[in-house]
């Protein structure tokens, strides 16, 4: 496990972090987002989606469990889907019955989960991003959980620096 702390003084900084995360994402990767209301989880996901070349506007799934984005700009180097979950409205006990593992096994796309603190079960390997309020600003802590996410995190750190 390795951790990396980032100051996010502006919306643009959050967007740039999402761009770095997406640029080095691979199919089968899992990004678990943790943090209070309004800390920037959806903003970060939207930036990740843009860097994957996804054309549709990314909105948090509110009435469905997952939004699947499969359409990419034809010149985008990334052409794998984004599966975007938001567990806000769920109790932890419910998250076990969702069949989430189907999304993070099989290397089909990138799985992004808002309110991942609700999960009882985790992927074998995942990148955790915890977002915090810092006055009007935000901070993030990125933590890798496994070999693949450690490699991913190293690429994100060099992209950010
Ligand atoms: N680094 C930042 N500095 C200042 N404002 C930011 C920053 N990042 C995001 N914001 C703003 O914070 C607000 C909330 O962002 P967002 O909806 O992404 O949060 P969220 O964590 O998804 O919230 P929720 O828990 O309700 O899903 C938005 O207005 C967004 O523009
Ligand atoms: Mg959100």
Short mmCIF file of C-alpha atoms and ligand atoms in Angstrom, two decimals:
data_model
loop_
_atom_site.label_atom_id
_atom_site.label_comp_id
_atom_site.label_asym_id
_atom_site.label_seq_id
_atom_site.Cartn_x
_atom_site.Cartn_y
_atom_site.Cartn_z
CA UNK A 1 0.00 0.00 0.00
CA UNK A 2 1.24 3.44 -0.90
CA UNK A 3 -0.39 6.81 -0.26
CA UNK A 4 -0.17 10.13 -2.06
CA UNK A 5 -1.65 13.40 -0.78
CA UNK A 6 -2.81 16.09 -3.17
CA UNK A 7 -4.05 19.64 -2.57
CA UNK A 8 -6.99 20.56 -4.77
CA UNK A 9 -7.42 24.32 -4.36
CA UNK A 10 -9.67 24.70 -7.40
CA UNK A 11 -12.11 22.82 -9.55
CA UNK A 12 -9.42 22.83 -12.24
CA UNK A 13 -7.10 20.93 -9.91
CA UNK A 14 -9.72 18.25 -9.35
CA UNK A 15 -10.18 18.04 -13.12
CA UNK A 16 -6.45 17.66 -13.65
CA UNK A 17 -6.26 14.87 -11.08
CA UNK A 18 -9.11 13.05 -12.84
CA UNK A 19 -7.32 13.48 -16.15
CA UNK A 20 -4.19 11.82 -14.71
CA UNK A 21 -6.20 8.98 -13.18
CA UNK A 22 -8.02 8.28 -16.44
CA UNK A 23 -4.97 8.56 -18.67
CA UNK A 24 -3.34 5.56 -16.99
CA UNK A 25 -6.46 3.48 -16.34
CA UNK A 26 -6.73 0.01 -17.87
CA UNK A 27 -9.73 -2.26 -18.40
CA UNK A 28 -10.41 -4.12 -15.16
CA UNK A 29 -9.23 -1.26 -12.95
CA UNK A 30 -11.34 -0.21 -9.98
CA UNK A 31 -11.45 3.32 -8.55
CA UNK A 32 -13.18 3.60 -5.17
CA UNK A 33 -14.18 7.14 -4.18
CA UNK A 34 -14.73 8.02 -0.53
CA UNK A 35 -15.65 11.36 1.01
CA UNK A 36 -18.41 13.53 2.35
CA UNK A 37 -21.14 15.23 0.36
CA UNK A 38 -19.82 17.74 -2.14
CA UNK A 39 -16.13 16.86 -1.89
CA UNK A 40 -15.86 16.33 -5.67
CA UNK A 41 -16.44 12.63 -6.35
CA UNK A 42 -18.68 13.22 -9.35
CA UNK A 43 -16.46 16.04 -10.62
CA UNK A 44 -13.48 13.68 -10.49
CA UNK A 45 -15.42 10.94 -12.28
CA UNK A 46 -16.40 13.36 -15.04
CA UNK A 47 -12.76 14.28 -15.58
CA UNK A 48 -11.78 10.61 -15.68
CA UNK A 49 -14.50 10.02 -18.27
CA UNK A 50 -13.25 12.88 -20.45
CA UNK A 51 -9.75 11.49 -20.40
CA UNK A 52 -11.12 8.14 -21.58
CA UNK A 53 -12.63 9.97 -24.57
CA UNK A 54 -16.19 9.38 -23.40
CA UNK A 55 -18.54 11.68 -25.27
CA UNK A 56 -21.69 11.49 -23.14
CA UNK A 57 -22.18 13.83 -20.21
CA UNK A 58 -21.47 11.84 -17.06
CA UNK A 59 -24.06 12.26 -14.34
CA UNK A 60 -24.28 10.38 -11.09
CA UNK A 61 -26.58 7.39 -11.29
CA UNK A 62 -29.46 8.37 -9.03
CA UNK A 63 -32.35 6.09 -9.94
CA UNK A 64 -30.24 3.31 -11.38
CA UNK A 65 -27.38 1.56 -9.66
CA UNK A 66 -24.90 1.99 -12.48
CA UNK A 67 -24.44 4.19 -15.53
CA UNK A 68 -22.51 2.53 -18.34
CA UNK A 69 -20.62 4.68 -20.83
CA UNK A 70 -19.51 2.91 -23.98
CA UNK A 71 -19.28 5.60 -26.67
CA UNK A 72 -15.84 7.12 -27.22
CA UNK A 73 -14.35 9.68 -29.56
CA UNK A 74 -13.01 7.66 -32.49
CA UNK A 75 -9.52 9.11 -32.02
CA UNK A 76 -9.41 8.29 -28.29
CA UNK A 77 -6.64 5.82 -27.41
CA UNK A 78 -8.97 4.37 -24.76
CA UNK A 79 -12.02 2.55 -26.04
CA UNK A 80 -13.15 0.56 -22.98
CA UNK A 81 -16.34 1.29 -21.04
CA UNK A 82 -16.75 3.23 -17.82
CA UNK A 83 -19.09 1.74 -15.21
CA UNK A 84 -20.10 4.46 -12.77
CA UNK A 85 -21.77 3.49 -9.48
CA UNK A 86 -23.10 5.69 -6.70
CA UNK A 87 -23.94 3.84 -3.48
CA UNK A 88 -25.21 6.88 -1.57
CA UNK A 89 -28.75 5.63 -1.25
CA UNK A 90 -27.79 2.12 -0.23
CA UNK A 91 -27.24 0.51 3.13
CA UNK A 92 -23.99 -1.39 3.45
CA UNK A 93 -25.84 -4.68 3.77
CA UNK A 94 -27.47 -4.11 0.38
CA UNK A 95 -24.19 -3.66 -1.46
CA UNK A 96 -23.44 -7.36 -1.08
CA UNK A 97 -26.39 -8.34 -3.24
CA UNK A 98 -25.62 -6.13 -6.22
CA UNK A 99 -23.36 -8.46 -8.14
CA UNK A 100 -20.72 -5.75 -8.26
CA UNK A 101 -18.01 -8.37 -8.62
CA UNK A 102 -19.28 -9.03 -12.14
CA UNK A 103 -18.08 -5.56 -13.04
CA UNK A 104 -14.62 -5.79 -11.61
CA UNK A 105 -13.94 -9.34 -12.79
CA UNK A 106 -13.43 -9.95 -16.47
CA UNK A 107 -11.38 -6.82 -17.25
CA UNK A 108 -14.15 -5.25 -19.28
CA UNK A 109 -13.82 -1.62 -18.30
CA UNK A 110 -13.05 0.89 -15.58
CA UNK A 111 -15.26 0.66 -12.50
CA UNK A 112 -15.74 3.89 -10.53
CA UNK A 113 -17.73 3.76 -7.29
CA UNK A 114 -18.89 6.85 -5.38
CA UNK A 115 -19.64 6.34 -1.68
CA UNK A 116 -17.43 3.25 -1.72
CA UNK A 117 -17.33 3.38 2.10
CA UNK A 118 -20.67 1.53 1.82
CA UNK A 119 -18.96 -1.54 0.34
CA UNK A 120 -18.56 -4.62 2.51
CA UNK A 121 -16.59 -6.47 -0.16
CA UNK A 122 -13.75 -5.02 -2.22
CA UNK A 123 -12.05 -5.88 -5.49
CA UNK A 124 -8.75 -7.76 -5.11
CA UNK A 125 -6.89 -4.69 -6.31
CA UNK A 126 -8.18 -1.14 -6.31
CA UNK A 127 -7.18 2.50 -6.11
CA UNK A 128 -8.87 4.37 -3.27
CA UNK A 129 -9.31 8.13 -3.46
CA UNK A 130 -10.51 9.84 -0.34
CA UNK A 131 -11.65 13.44 -0.81
CA UNK A 132 -11.85 16.03 1.97
CA UNK A 133 -13.20 19.52 2.43
CA UNK A 134 -10.48 22.06 3.25
CA UNK A 135 -12.41 25.28 3.68
CA UNK A 136 -13.57 26.18 0.18
CA UNK A 137 -10.86 23.95 -1.22
CA UNK A 138 -10.45 20.18 -1.36
CA UNK A 139 -7.75 17.67 -0.58
CA UNK A 140 -7.33 14.11 -1.76
CA UNK A 141 -5.48 11.08 -0.51
CA UNK A 142 -4.81 8.34 -3.04
CA UNK A 143 -4.08 4.88 -1.65
CA UNK A 144 -3.19 1.83 -3.71
CA UNK A 145 -4.40 -1.58 -2.62
CA UNK A 146 -2.47 -4.12 -4.65
CA UNK A 147 0.23 -4.40 -7.29
CA UNK A 148 -1.73 -3.10 -10.22
CA UNK A 149 -3.05 -0.05 -8.38
CA UNK A 150 0.46 0.62 -7.05
CA UNK A 151 1.74 0.82 -10.65
CA UNK A 152 -1.27 2.99 -11.57
CA UNK A 153 -0.62 5.30 -8.62
CA UNK A 154 3.04 5.74 -9.61
CA UNK A 155 1.95 6.86 -13.08
CA UNK A 156 -0.60 9.26 -11.59
CA UNK A 157 2.06 10.74 -9.28
CA UNK A 158 4.43 11.42 -12.18
CA UNK A 159 1.57 12.84 -14.27
CA UNK A 160 0.63 15.14 -11.39
CA UNK A 161 4.15 16.33 -10.55
N1 LIG B 1 -11.08 21.27 -5.83
C1 LIG B 1 -12.24 21.92 -5.74
N2 LIG B 1 -12.30 23.15 -5.23
C2 LIG B 1 -13.47 23.79 -5.10
N3 LIG B 1 -14.68 23.28 -5.49
C3 LIG B 1 -14.67 22.06 -6.01
C4 LIG B 1 -13.47 21.31 -6.16
N4 LIG B 1 -13.79 20.12 -6.70
C5 LIG B 1 -15.12 20.11 -6.88
N5 LIG B 1 -15.67 21.27 -6.47
C6 LIG B 1 -17.10 21.65 -6.47
O1 LIG B 1 -17.75 20.95 -5.42
C7 LIG B 1 -19.14 20.77 -5.75
C8 LIG B 1 -19.58 19.37 -5.46
O2 LIG B 1 -18.88 18.48 -6.32
P1 LIG B 1 -19.41 17.02 -6.65
O3 LIG B 1 -20.84 17.02 -7.02
O4 LIG B 1 -18.43 16.46 -7.62
O5 LIG B 1 -19.25 16.32 -5.22
P2 LIG B 1 -19.65 14.82 -4.80
O6 LIG B 1 -18.58 14.36 -3.87
O7 LIG B 1 -19.92 13.98 -5.99
O8 LIG B 1 -20.97 15.05 -3.97
P3 LIG B 1 -22.09 13.95 -3.56
O9 LIG B 1 -21.62 13.32 -2.30
O10 LIG B 1 -23.32 14.78 -3.36
O11 LIG B 1 -22.23 12.98 -4.69
C9 LIG B 1 -19.28 21.18 -7.22
O12 LIG B 1 -19.86 22.46 -7.25
C10 LIG B 1 -17.84 21.22 -7.71
O13 LIG B 1 -17.65 22.15 -8.75
MG1 LIG B 2 -21.53 12.73 -6.47
#
